[in-house]
Coordinates of C-alpha atoms in Angstrom, one line a residue:
Chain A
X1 CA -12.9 43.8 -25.4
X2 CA -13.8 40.4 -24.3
X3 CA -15.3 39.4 -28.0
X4 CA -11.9 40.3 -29.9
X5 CA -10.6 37.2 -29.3
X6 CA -7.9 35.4 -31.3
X7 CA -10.0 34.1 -34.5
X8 CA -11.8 37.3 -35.4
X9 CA -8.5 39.3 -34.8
X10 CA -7.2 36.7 -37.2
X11 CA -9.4 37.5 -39.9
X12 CA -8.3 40.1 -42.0
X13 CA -8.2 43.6 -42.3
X14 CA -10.8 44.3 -44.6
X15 CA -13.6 42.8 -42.5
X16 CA -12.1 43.9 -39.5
X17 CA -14.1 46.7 -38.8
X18 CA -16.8 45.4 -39.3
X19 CA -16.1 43.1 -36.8
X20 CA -15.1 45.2 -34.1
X21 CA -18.5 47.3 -35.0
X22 CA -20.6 44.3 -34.8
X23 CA -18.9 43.5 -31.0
X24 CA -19.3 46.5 -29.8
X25 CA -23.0 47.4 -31.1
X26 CA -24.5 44.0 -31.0
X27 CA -26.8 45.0 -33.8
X28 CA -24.5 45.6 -36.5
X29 CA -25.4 47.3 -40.3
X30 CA -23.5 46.1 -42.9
X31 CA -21.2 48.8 -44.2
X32 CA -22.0 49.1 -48.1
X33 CA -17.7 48.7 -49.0
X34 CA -17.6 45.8 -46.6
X35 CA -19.8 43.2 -48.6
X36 CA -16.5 41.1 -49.5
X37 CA -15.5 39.1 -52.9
X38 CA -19.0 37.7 -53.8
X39 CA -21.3 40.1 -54.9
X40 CA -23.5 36.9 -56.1
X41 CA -24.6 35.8 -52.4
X42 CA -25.0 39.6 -50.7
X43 CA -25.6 38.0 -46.8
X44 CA -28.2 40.0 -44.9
X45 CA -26.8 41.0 -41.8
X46 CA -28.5 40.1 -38.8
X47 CA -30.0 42.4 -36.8
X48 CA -28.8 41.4 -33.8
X49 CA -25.9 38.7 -33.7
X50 CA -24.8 40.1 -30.4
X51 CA -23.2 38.2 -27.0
X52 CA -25.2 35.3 -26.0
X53 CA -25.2 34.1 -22.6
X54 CA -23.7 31.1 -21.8
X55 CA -22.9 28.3 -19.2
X56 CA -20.1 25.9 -20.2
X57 CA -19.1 22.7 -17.4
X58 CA -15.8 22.4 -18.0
X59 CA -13.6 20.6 -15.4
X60 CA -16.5 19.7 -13.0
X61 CA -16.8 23.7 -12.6
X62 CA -19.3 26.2 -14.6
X63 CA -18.4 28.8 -16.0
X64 CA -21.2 31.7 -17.2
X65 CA -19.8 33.6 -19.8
X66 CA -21.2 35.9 -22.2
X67 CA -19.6 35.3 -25.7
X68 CA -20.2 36.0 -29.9
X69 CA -22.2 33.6 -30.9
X70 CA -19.4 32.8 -33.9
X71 CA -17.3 31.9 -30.6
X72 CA -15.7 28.8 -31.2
X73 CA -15.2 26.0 -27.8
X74 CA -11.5 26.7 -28.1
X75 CA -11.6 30.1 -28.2
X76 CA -13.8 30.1 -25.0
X77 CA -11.8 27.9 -23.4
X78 CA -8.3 29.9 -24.4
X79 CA -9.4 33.4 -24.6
X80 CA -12.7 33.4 -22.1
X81 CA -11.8 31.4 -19.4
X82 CA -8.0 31.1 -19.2
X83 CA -7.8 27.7 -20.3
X84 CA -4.3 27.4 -22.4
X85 CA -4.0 23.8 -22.4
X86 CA -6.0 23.0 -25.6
X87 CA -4.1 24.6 -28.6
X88 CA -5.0 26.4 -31.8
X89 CA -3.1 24.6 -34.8
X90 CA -5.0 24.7 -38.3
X91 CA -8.3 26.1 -36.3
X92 CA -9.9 23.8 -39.3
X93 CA -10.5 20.1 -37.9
X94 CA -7.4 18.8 -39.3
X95 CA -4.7 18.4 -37.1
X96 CA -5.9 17.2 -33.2
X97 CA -4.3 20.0 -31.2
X98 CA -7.4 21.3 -30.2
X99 CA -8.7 18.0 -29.4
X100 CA -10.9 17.7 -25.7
X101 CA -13.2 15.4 -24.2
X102 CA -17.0 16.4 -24.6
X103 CA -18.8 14.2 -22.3
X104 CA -15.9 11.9 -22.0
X105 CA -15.2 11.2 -25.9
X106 CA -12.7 13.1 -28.1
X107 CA -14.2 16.0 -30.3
X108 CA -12.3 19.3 -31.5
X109 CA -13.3 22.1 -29.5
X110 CA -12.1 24.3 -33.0
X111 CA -15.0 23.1 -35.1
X112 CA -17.3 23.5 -32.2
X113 CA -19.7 26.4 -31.3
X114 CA -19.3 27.3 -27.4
X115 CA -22.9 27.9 -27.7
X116 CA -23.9 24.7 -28.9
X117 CA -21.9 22.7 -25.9
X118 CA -25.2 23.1 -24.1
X119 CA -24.8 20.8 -20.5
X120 CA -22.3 18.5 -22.3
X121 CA -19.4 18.7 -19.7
X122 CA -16.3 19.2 -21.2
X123 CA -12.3 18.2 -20.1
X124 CA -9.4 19.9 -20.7
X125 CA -5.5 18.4 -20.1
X126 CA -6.1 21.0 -16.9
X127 CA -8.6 18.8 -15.6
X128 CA -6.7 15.7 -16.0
X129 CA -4.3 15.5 -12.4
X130 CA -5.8 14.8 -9.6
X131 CA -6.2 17.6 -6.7
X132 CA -3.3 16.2 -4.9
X133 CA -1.2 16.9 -8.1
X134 CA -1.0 13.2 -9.3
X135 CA -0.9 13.3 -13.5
X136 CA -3.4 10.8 -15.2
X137 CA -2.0 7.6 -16.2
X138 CA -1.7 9.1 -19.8
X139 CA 0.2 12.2 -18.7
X140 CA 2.8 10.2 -16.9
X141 CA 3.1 7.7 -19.8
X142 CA 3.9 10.8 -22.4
X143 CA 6.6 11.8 -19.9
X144 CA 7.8 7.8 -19.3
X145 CA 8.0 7.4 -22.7
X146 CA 9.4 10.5 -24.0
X147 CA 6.0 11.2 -26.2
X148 CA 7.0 14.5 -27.4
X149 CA 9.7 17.1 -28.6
X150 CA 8.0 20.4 -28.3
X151 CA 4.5 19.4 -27.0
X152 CA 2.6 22.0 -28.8
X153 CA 0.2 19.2 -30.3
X154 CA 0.7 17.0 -26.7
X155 CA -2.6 17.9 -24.4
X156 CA -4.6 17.2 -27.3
X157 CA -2.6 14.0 -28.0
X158 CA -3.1 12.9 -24.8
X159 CA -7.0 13.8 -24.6
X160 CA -7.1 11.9 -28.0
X161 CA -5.4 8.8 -26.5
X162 CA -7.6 8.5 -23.6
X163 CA -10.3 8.3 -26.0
X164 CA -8.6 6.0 -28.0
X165 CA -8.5 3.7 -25.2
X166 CA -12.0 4.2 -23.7
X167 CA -13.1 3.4 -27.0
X168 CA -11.7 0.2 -27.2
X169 CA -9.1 1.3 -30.1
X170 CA -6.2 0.7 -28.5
X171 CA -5.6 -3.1 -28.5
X172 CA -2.5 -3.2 -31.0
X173 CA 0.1 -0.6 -32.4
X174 CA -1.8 -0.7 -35.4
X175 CA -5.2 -0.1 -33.9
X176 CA -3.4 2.7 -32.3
X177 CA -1.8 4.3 -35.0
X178 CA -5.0 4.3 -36.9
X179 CA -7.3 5.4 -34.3
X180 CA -4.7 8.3 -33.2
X181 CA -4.2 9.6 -37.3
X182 CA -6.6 12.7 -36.1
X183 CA -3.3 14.2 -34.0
X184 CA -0.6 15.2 -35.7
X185 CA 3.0 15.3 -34.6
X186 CA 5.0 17.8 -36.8
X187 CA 8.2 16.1 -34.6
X188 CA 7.0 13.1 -35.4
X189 CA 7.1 11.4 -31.8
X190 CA 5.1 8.8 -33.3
X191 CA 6.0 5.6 -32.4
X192 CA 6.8 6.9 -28.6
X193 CA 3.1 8.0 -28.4
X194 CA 2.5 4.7 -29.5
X195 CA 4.3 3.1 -26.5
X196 CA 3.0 5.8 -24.6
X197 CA -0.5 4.5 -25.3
X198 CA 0.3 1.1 -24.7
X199 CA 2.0 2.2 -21.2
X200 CA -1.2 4.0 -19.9
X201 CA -4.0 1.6 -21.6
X202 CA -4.7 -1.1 -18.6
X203 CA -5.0 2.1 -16.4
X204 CA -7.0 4.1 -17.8
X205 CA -10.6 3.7 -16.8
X206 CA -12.8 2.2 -19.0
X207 CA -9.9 0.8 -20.8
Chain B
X1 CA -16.6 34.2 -39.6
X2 CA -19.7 36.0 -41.0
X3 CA -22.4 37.2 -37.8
X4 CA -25.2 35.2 -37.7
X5 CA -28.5 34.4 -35.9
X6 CA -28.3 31.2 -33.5
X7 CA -31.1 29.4 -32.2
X8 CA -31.2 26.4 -31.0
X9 CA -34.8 24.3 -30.9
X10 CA -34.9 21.4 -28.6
X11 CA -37.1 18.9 -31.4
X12 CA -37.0 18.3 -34.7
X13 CA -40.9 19.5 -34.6
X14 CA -39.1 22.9 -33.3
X15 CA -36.2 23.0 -35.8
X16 CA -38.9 22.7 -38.9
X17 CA -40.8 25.5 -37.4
X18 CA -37.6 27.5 -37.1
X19 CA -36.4 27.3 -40.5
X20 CA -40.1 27.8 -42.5
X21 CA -40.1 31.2 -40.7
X22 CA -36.9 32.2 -41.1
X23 CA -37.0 31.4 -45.2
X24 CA -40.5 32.9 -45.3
X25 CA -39.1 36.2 -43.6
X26 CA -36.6 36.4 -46.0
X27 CA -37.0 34.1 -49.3
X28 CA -33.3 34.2 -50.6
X29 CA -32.2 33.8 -46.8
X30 CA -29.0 31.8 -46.9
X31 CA -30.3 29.9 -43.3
X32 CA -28.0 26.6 -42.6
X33 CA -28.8 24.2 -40.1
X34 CA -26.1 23.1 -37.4
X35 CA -25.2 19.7 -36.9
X36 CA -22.0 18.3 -36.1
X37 CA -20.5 21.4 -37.7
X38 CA -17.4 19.7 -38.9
X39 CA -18.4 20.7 -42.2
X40 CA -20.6 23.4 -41.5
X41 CA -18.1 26.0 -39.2
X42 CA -14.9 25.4 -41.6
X43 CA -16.6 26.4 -44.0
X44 CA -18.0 29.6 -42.2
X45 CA -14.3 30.1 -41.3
X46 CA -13.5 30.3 -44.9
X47 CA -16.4 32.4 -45.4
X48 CA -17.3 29.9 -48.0
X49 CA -20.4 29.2 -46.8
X50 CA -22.1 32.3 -45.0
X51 CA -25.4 31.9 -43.7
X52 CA -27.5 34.8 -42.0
X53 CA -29.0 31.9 -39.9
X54 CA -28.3 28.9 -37.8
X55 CA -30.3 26.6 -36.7
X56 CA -28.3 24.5 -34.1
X57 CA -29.8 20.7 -33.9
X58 CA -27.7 19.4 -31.3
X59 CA -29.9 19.7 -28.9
X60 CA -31.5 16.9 -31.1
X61 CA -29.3 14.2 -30.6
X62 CA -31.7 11.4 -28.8
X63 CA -34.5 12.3 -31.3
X64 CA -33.2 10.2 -34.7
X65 CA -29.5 9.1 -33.3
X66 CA -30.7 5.9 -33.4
X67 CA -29.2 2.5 -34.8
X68 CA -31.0 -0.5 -35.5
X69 CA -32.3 -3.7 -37.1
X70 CA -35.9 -3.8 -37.4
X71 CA -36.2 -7.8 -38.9
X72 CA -35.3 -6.6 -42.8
X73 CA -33.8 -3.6 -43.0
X74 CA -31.1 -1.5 -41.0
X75 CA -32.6 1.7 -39.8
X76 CA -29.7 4.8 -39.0
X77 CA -30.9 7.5 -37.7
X78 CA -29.8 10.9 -38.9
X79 CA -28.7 12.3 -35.9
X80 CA -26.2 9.2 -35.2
X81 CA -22.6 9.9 -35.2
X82 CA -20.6 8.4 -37.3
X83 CA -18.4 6.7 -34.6
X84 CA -21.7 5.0 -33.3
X85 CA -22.8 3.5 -36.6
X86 CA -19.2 2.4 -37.2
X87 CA -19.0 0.4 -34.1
X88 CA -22.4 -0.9 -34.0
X89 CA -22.5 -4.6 -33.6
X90 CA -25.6 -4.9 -35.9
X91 CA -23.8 -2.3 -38.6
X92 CA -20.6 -4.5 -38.3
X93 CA -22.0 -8.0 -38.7
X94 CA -24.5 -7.4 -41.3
X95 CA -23.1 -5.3 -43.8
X96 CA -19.6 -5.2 -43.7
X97 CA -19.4 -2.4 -45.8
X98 CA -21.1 0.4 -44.3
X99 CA -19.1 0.1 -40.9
X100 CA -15.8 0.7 -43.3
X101 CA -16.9 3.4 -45.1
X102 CA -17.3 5.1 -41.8
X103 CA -14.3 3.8 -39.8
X104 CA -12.1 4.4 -42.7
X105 CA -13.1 8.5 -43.1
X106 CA -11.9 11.5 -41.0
X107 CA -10.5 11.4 -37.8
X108 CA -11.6 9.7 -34.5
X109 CA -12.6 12.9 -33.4
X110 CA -14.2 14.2 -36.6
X111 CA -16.2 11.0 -36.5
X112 CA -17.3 11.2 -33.0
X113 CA -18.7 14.8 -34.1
X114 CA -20.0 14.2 -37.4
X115 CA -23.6 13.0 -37.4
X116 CA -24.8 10.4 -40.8
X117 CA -26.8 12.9 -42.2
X118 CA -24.4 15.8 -42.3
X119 CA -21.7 12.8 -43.4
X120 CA -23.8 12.8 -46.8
X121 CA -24.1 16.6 -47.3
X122 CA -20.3 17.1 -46.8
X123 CA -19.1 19.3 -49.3
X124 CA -16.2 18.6 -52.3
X125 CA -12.2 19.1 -51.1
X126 CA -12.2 21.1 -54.1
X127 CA -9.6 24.1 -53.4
X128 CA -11.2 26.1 -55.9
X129 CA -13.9 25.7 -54.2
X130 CA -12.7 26.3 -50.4
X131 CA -10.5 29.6 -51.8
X132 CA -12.3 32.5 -52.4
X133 CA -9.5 33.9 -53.7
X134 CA -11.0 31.9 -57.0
X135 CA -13.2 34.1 -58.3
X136 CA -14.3 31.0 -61.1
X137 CA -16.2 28.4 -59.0
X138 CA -19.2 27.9 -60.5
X139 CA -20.3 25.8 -57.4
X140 CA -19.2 28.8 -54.7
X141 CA -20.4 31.3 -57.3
X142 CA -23.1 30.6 -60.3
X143 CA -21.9 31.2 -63.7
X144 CA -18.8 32.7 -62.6
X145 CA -16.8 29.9 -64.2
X146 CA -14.5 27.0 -63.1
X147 CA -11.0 27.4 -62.4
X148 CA -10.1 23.2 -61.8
X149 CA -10.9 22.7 -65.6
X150 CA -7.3 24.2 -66.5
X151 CA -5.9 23.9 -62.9
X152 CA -4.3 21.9 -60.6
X153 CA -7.2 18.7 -61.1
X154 CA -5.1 15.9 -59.8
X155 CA -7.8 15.7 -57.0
X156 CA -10.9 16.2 -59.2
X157 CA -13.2 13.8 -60.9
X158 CA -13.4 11.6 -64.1
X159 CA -17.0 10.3 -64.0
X160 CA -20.5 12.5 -63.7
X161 CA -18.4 16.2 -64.6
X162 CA -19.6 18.7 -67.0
X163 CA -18.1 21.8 -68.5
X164 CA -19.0 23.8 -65.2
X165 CA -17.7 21.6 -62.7
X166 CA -15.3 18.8 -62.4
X167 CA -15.0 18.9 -58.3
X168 CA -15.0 15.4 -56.7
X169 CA -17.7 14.0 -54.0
X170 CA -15.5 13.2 -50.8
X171 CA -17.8 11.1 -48.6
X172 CA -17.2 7.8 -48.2
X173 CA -20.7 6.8 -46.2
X174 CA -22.7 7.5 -49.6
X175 CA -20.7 5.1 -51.7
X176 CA -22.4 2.3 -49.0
X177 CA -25.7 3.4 -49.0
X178 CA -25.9 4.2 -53.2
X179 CA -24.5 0.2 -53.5
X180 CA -27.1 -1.1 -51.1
X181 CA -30.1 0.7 -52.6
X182 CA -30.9 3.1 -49.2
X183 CA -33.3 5.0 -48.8
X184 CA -33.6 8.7 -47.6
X185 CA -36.7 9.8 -44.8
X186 CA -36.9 13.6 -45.3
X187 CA -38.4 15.4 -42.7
X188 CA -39.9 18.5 -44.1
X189 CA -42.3 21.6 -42.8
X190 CA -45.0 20.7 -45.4
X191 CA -44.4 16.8 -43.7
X192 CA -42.7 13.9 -44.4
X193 CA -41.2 12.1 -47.5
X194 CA -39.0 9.2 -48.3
X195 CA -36.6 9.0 -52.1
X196 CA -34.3 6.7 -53.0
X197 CA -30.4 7.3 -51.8
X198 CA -29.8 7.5 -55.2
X199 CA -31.8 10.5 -56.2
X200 CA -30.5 12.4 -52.9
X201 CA -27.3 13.9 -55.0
X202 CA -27.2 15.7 -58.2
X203 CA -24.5 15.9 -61.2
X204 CA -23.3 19.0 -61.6
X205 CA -24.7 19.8 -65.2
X206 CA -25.3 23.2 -65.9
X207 CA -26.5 23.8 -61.9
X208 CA -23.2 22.8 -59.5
X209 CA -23.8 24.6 -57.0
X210 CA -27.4 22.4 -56.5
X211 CA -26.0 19.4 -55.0
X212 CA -28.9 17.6 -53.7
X213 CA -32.8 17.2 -54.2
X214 CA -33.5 18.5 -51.1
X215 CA -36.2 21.2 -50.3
X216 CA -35.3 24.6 -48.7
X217 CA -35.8 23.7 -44.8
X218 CA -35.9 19.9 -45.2
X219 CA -33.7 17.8 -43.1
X220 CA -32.6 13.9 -43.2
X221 CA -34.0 12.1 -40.5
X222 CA -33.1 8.6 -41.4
X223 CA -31.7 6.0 -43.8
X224 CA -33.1 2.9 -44.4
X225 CA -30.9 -0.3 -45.7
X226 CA -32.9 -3.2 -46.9
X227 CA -30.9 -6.3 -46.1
X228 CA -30.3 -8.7 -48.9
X229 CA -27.9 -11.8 -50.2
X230 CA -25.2 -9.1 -50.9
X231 CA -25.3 -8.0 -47.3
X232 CA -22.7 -9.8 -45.6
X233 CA -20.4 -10.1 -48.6
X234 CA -19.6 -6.1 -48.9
X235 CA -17.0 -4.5 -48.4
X236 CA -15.7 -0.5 -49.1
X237 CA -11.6 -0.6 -50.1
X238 CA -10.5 3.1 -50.0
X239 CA -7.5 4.1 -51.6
X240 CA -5.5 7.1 -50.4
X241 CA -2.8 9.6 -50.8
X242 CA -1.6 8.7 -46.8
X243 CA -3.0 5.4 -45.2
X244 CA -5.7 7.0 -42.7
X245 CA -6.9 10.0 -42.1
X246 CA -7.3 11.3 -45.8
X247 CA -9.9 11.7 -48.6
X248 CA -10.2 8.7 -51.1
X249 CA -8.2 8.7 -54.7
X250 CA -10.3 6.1 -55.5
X251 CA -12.8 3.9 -53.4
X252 CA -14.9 0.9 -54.2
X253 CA -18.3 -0.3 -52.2
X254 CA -18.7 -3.6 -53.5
X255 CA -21.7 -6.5 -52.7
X256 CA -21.8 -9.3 -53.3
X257 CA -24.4 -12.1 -53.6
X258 CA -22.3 -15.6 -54.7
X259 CA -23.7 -19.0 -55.4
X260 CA -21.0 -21.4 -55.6
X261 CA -18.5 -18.9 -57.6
X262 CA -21.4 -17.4 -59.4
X263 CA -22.5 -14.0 -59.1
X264 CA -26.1 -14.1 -58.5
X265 CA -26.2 -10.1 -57.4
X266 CA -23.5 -7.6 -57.8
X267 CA -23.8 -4.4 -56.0
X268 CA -20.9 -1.3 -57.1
X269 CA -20.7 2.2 -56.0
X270 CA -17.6 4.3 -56.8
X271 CA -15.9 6.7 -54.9
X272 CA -13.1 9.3 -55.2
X273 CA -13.8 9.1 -58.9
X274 CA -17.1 10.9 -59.4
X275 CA -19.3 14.0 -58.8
X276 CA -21.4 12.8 -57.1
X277 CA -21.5 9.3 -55.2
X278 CA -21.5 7.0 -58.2
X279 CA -23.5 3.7 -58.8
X280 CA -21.7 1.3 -61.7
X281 CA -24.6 0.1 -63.1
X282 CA -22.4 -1.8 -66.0
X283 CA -19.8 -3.4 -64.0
X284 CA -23.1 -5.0 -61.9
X285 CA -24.6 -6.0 -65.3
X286 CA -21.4 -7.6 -66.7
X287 CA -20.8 -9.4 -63.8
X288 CA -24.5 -10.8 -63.1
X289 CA -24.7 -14.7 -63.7
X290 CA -20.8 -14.9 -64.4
X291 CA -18.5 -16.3 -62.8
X292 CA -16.0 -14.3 -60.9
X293 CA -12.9 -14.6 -62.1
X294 CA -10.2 -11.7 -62.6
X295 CA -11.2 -11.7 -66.2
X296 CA -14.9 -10.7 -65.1
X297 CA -13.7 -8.3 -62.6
X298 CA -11.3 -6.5 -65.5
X299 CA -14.1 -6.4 -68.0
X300 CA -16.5 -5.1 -65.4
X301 CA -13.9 -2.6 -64.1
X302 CA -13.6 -1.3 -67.4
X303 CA -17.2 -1.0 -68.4
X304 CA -17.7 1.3 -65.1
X305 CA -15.0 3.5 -66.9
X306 CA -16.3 3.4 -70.1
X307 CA -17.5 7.2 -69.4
X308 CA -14.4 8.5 -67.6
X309 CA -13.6 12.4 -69.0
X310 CA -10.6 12.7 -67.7
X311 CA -8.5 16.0 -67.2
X312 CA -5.1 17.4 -67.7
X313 CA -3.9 15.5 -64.1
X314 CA -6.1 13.1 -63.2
X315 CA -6.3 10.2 -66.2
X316 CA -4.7 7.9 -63.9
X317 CA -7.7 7.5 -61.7
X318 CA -8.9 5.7 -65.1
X319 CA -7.0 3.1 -64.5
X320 CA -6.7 3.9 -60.0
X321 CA -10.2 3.4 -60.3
X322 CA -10.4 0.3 -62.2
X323 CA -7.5 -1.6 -60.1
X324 CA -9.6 -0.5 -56.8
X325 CA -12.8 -2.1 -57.9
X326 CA -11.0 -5.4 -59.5
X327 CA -9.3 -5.8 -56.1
X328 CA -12.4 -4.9 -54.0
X329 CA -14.1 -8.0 -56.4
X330 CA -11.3 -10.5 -55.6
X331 CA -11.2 -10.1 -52.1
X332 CA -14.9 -10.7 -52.0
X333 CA -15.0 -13.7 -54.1
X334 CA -12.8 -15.6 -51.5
X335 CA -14.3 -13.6 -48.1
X336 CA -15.6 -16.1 -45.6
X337 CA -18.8 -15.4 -44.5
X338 CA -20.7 -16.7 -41.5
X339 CA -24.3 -17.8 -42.8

């Protein structure tokens, strides 16, 4: 089932099946055990919260896809369309791994609705090499300079860089270090991101 | 995350429309509009927030994201992200202050996200508040009690609480706007309106979990800066727990208007400190027609904390608070600025 997808499975077992009803019926009643911890603020349940139609541009190709509405851009992206390359860290805005490019500047596809992208196109690290296989300036720099240990937080480190340096942040280590705080590196590859940064900044367009 | 209704109007006109009909559908409709959602969806994740409605205005970007300086006043448009106010040359040059408040909050990414009016609604750190594990949050839940008063309050506030709430304000934007007397232009179904920046957030009292004075279904379209001799001399000094990317301990947004080393006009807002962005109406008085010298900026300093409730882990801000706003003072008092 194609709206089960990794944050609504995460949630836990008591609204579950709720869940899983609401998916599967589209319009959903709310179960009278189901109405959770705060009896204060009883939600009314829409009547119908079911799949919207969508059409996300994401690396220069569209992709119609019909999704939850609570569907986050991550989740699209990972559990929708196949797209692995962004990942799924604190799933709350605070640590960068989900980081993409929405219209070419850095935004967290975690703390976005797929449904609100609208025609805003968006990059993932997939869309980064050219056809031929060449890696962007970045990409080469993380690997020149030995930018990471396990990677896990890397493609959205080296989104976040590349908007770092479009933005015109990325004229001292300092600069750097500040404008990169919204990625976090639980190795701790800091200071070779840092020269990473540096490496790739004349080359990167816009830069 | 809670199902909910999604539409998504393409003008402000639209988005009004939208939201009178779905509150007049259902009058205790929990209805939220959609903006940069960086405050918004984690707290739908957290099922903190759960509204049976959203209204999506991103499709209302080019409709108030504007920046600009119309001859007196700076004019910021709602809709603007934070990143774009932050780096605007007319933001930067002319008040000092409000640029740093923004450039100095979130992330890069958050701030390329967040718009200036959502910046101002952002809800309190509080993790009583966050967890509803709590059941006492008298913010989350009327009446239901508040947990940080004999809990883990390091975070929490010292200035504006009350025996129902003691949660901290987090922004940083507000502080800029409360020093420089902003004000607000409220779009609202029954039309138009324009308050003071200062009447925009409420103290908790009795009521915390009414944060602000607006109207079911209104929305912030703009806020307006009048320029003055305190303009250029501003600055906002956050202090933090890590150096970037992190919530103030304590923050200062401090104006100055000097002649010679005379304060002609003083201009304070607190942050970090306070429940609700917070305007130190004594330290301006105190230091009004003196001259600034440390001694001035220690008395002032005090007087802004002559208030301060302070609870089982947070009575150092007392004296955080103070050493942020004396230092914000000094480094104004020798600041070169172009005239």
């Amino acid at each position: 089932m194609a709206e089960e997808n990794d944050h609504e499975v995460r949630i836990h077992e008591s609204r579950r099946r709720f869940l899983i009803g609401s998916a599967l019926a589209g319009a959903a009643p709310l179960l009278p055990g189901d109405a959770g911890a705060q009896a204060d603020r009883s939600t009314p349940v829409p009547e119908a919260a079911g799949p919207a139609g969508i059409a996300l541009q994401v690396n220069g190709r569209t992709h119609r896809l019909e999704m939850d509405a609570r569907t986050t851009l991550l989740d699209a992206l990972r559990e929708h369309i196949g797209l692995t390359g962004a990942k799924k860290g604190c799933d709350h805005g605070q640590c960068g791994a989900c980081t993409v490019l929405v219209d070419g500047r850095r935004e967290l596809s975690c703390l976005t609705l797929a449904v609100s992208v609208g025609e805003r196109e968006v990059t993932t690290i997939e869309g980064l090499a050219e056809p031929g296989g060449d890696l962007h300036p970045m990409q080469q720099a993380f690997i020149d300079r030995d930018a990471f240990q396990c990677g896990y937080c890397t493609p959205g480190q080296i989104l976040s860089a590349i908007g770092c340096v479009r933005e015109g942040h990325a004229a001292t280590p300092e600069a750097i270090r500040e404008y990169m705080s919204g990625n976090i590196c639980r190795c701790a590859a800091y200071p070779n991101i840092v020269a990473a940064v540096m490496q790739a900044r004349d080359q990167v367009e816009g830069g | 995350m809670r199902p909910f209704h999604y539409s998504r109007p393409s003008s402000l006109a639209e988005a009004l429309i939208d939201m009178r009909d779905a509150l007049a559908a259902e009058p205790n409709s929990s209805a939220a509009f959609l903006a940069g959602g960086t405050t918004q969806l984690d707290l739908m994740k957290l099922e903190v927030s759960r509204p049976d409605r959203l209204v999506d205005l991103n499709a209302l970007r080019g409709e108030a994201g504007h920046i600009r300086w119309d001859g007196t006043s700076l004019r910021l448009g709602a809709f603007a992200r934070m990143a774009e106010a932050a780096d605007h040359p007319d933001v930067r040059a002319r008040a000092p202050m409000i640029a740093q408040s923004l450039s100095l909050a979130a992330s890069a990414q958050l701030r390329n996200m967040a718009t200036l009016g959502g910046n101002v609604l952002q809800r309190t750190r509080c993790a009583y508040f966050r967890d509803t594990s709590w059941s006492a949050c008298n913010k989350r839940v009327p009446g239901s009690g508040c947990a940080a008063l004999d809990g883990v309050n390091r975070a929490h506030a010292v200035l504006g609480t009350s025996d129902h709430c003691i949660a901290t304000y987090p922004g940083d934007f507000a502080q800029a706007l409360l020093a420089l007397d902003a004000s607000v232009v409220i779009a609202g179904p029954g039309g138009g309106r324009t308050i003071p920046f200062a009447r925009l957030h409420r103290a908790p009292g009795t009521t915390p979990h009414l944060e602000t004075s607006l109207r079911p279904g209104e929305i912030i379209a703009e806020f307006i800066v009048p320029a003055g001799g305190w303009f250029r001399r501003s600055l906002y000094l956050k202090v933090r727990d890590r150096q970037s990317y992190e919530f103030a301990v304590a923050s200062a947004a401090v104006a100055l208007d000097l002649e010679g080393d005379t304060v002609r006009e003083a201009r304070v807002a607190l942050g970090g400190v306070a429940t609700v962005p917070w305007r130190a109406r004594e330290a301006e008085a105190l230091l009004r027609g003196r001259k600034l010298t440390e001694e001035a900026a220690r008395a002032a300093a005090q007087a802004a904390f002559t208030e301060a409730a302070p609870h089982a882990h947070n009575a150092f801000k007392v004296e955080l608070g103070q050493e942020t706003l004396v230092r914000a003072l000094l480094q104004l008092a020798t600041m070169e600025t172009p005239r």
